[in-house]
GROMACS .gro file of C-alpha atoms in nm:
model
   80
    1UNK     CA    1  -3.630  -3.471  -4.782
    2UNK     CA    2  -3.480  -3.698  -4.529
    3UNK     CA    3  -3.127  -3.763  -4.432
    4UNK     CA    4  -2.989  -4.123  -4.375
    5UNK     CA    5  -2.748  -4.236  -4.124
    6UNK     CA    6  -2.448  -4.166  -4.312
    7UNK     CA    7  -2.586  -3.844  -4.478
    8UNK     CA    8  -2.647  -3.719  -4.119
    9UNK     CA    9  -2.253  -3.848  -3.948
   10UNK     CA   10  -2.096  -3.641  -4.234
   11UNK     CA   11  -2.257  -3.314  -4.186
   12UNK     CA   12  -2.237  -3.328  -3.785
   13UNK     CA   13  -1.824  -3.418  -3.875
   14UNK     CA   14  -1.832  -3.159  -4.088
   15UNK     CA   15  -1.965  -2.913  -3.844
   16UNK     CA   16  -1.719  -3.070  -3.604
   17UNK     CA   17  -1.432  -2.990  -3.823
   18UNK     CA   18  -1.513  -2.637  -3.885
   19UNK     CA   19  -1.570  -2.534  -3.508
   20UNK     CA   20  -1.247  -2.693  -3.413
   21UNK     CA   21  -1.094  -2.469  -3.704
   22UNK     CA   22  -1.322  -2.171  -3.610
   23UNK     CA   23  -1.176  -2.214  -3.207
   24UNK     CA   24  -0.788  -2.268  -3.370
   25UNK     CA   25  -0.841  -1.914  -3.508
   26UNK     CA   26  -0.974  -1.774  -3.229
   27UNK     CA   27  -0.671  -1.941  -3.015
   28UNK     CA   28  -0.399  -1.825  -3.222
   29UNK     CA   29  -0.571  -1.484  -3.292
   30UNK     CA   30  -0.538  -1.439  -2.939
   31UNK     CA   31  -0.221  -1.508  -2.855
   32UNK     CA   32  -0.099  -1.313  -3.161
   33UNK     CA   33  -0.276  -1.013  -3.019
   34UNK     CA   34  -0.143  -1.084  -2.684
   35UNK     CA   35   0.244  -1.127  -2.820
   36UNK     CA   36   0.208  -0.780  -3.003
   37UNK     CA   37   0.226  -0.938  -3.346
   38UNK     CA   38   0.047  -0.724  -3.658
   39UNK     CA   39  -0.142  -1.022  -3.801
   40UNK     CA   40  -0.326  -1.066  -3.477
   41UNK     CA   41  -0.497  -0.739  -3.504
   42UNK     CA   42  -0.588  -0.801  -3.854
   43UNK     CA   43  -0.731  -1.079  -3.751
   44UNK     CA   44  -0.910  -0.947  -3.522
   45UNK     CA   45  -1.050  -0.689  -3.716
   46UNK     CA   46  -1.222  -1.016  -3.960
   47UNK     CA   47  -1.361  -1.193  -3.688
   48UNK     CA   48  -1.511  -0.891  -3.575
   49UNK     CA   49  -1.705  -0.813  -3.914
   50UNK     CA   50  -1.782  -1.155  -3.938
   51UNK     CA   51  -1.908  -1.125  -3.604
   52UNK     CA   52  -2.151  -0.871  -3.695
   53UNK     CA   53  -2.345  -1.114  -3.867
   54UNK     CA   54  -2.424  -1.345  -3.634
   55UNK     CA   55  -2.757  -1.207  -3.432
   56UNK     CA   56  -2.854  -1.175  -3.171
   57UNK     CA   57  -2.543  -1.087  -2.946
   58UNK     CA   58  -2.274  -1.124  -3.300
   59UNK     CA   59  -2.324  -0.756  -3.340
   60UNK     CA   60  -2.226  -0.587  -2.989
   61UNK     CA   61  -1.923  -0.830  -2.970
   62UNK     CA   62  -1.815  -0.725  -3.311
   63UNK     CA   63  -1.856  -0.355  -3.226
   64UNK     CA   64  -1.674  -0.386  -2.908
   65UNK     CA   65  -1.376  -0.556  -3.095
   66UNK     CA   66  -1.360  -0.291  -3.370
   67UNK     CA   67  -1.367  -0.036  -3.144
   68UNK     CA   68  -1.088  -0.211  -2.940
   69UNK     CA   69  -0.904  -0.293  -3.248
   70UNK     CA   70  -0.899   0.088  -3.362
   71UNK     CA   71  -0.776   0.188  -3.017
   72UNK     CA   72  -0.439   0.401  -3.084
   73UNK     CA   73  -0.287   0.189  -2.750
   74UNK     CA   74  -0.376  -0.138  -2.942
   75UNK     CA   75  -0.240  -0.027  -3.272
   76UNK     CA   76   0.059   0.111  -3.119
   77UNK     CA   77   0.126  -0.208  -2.916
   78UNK     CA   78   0.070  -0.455  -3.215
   79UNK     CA   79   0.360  -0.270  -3.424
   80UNK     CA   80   0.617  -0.364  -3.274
   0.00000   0.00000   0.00000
């Protein structure tokens, strides 16, 4: 099966599209978790399982964040 030229432009926009929204998630995730907000550490908690899935290094990041995101300090601090 071959792609032609404008077969091959949509799917690298595409892919553009979705790691601009992917890094917009990741941003605002961020500063959520930073400003104490709930949502933020929900968040978190789905890129983190999501995160598992991606191999090779997916798994230990998403293992560090759950464990982070299950810390009593964070839990307490995202409360408020």
């Amino acid at each position: 099966m071959r792609l032609d030229e404008a077969q091959i432009s949509l799917v690298l926009w595409i892919s553009f599209a979705l790691t601009a929204a992917l890094i917009l998630w990741l941003y605002f995730t961020r500063r959520a978790v930073l400003e104490g907000r709930a949502w933020g550490r929900v968040s978190t908690i789905v890129i983190a399982v999501l995160s598992l899935l991606a191999l090779p290094f997916g798994p230990i990041l998403g293992i560090i964040m759950l464990i982070g995101a299950f810390d009593r300090q964070v839990q307490a601090f995202t409360i408020r």
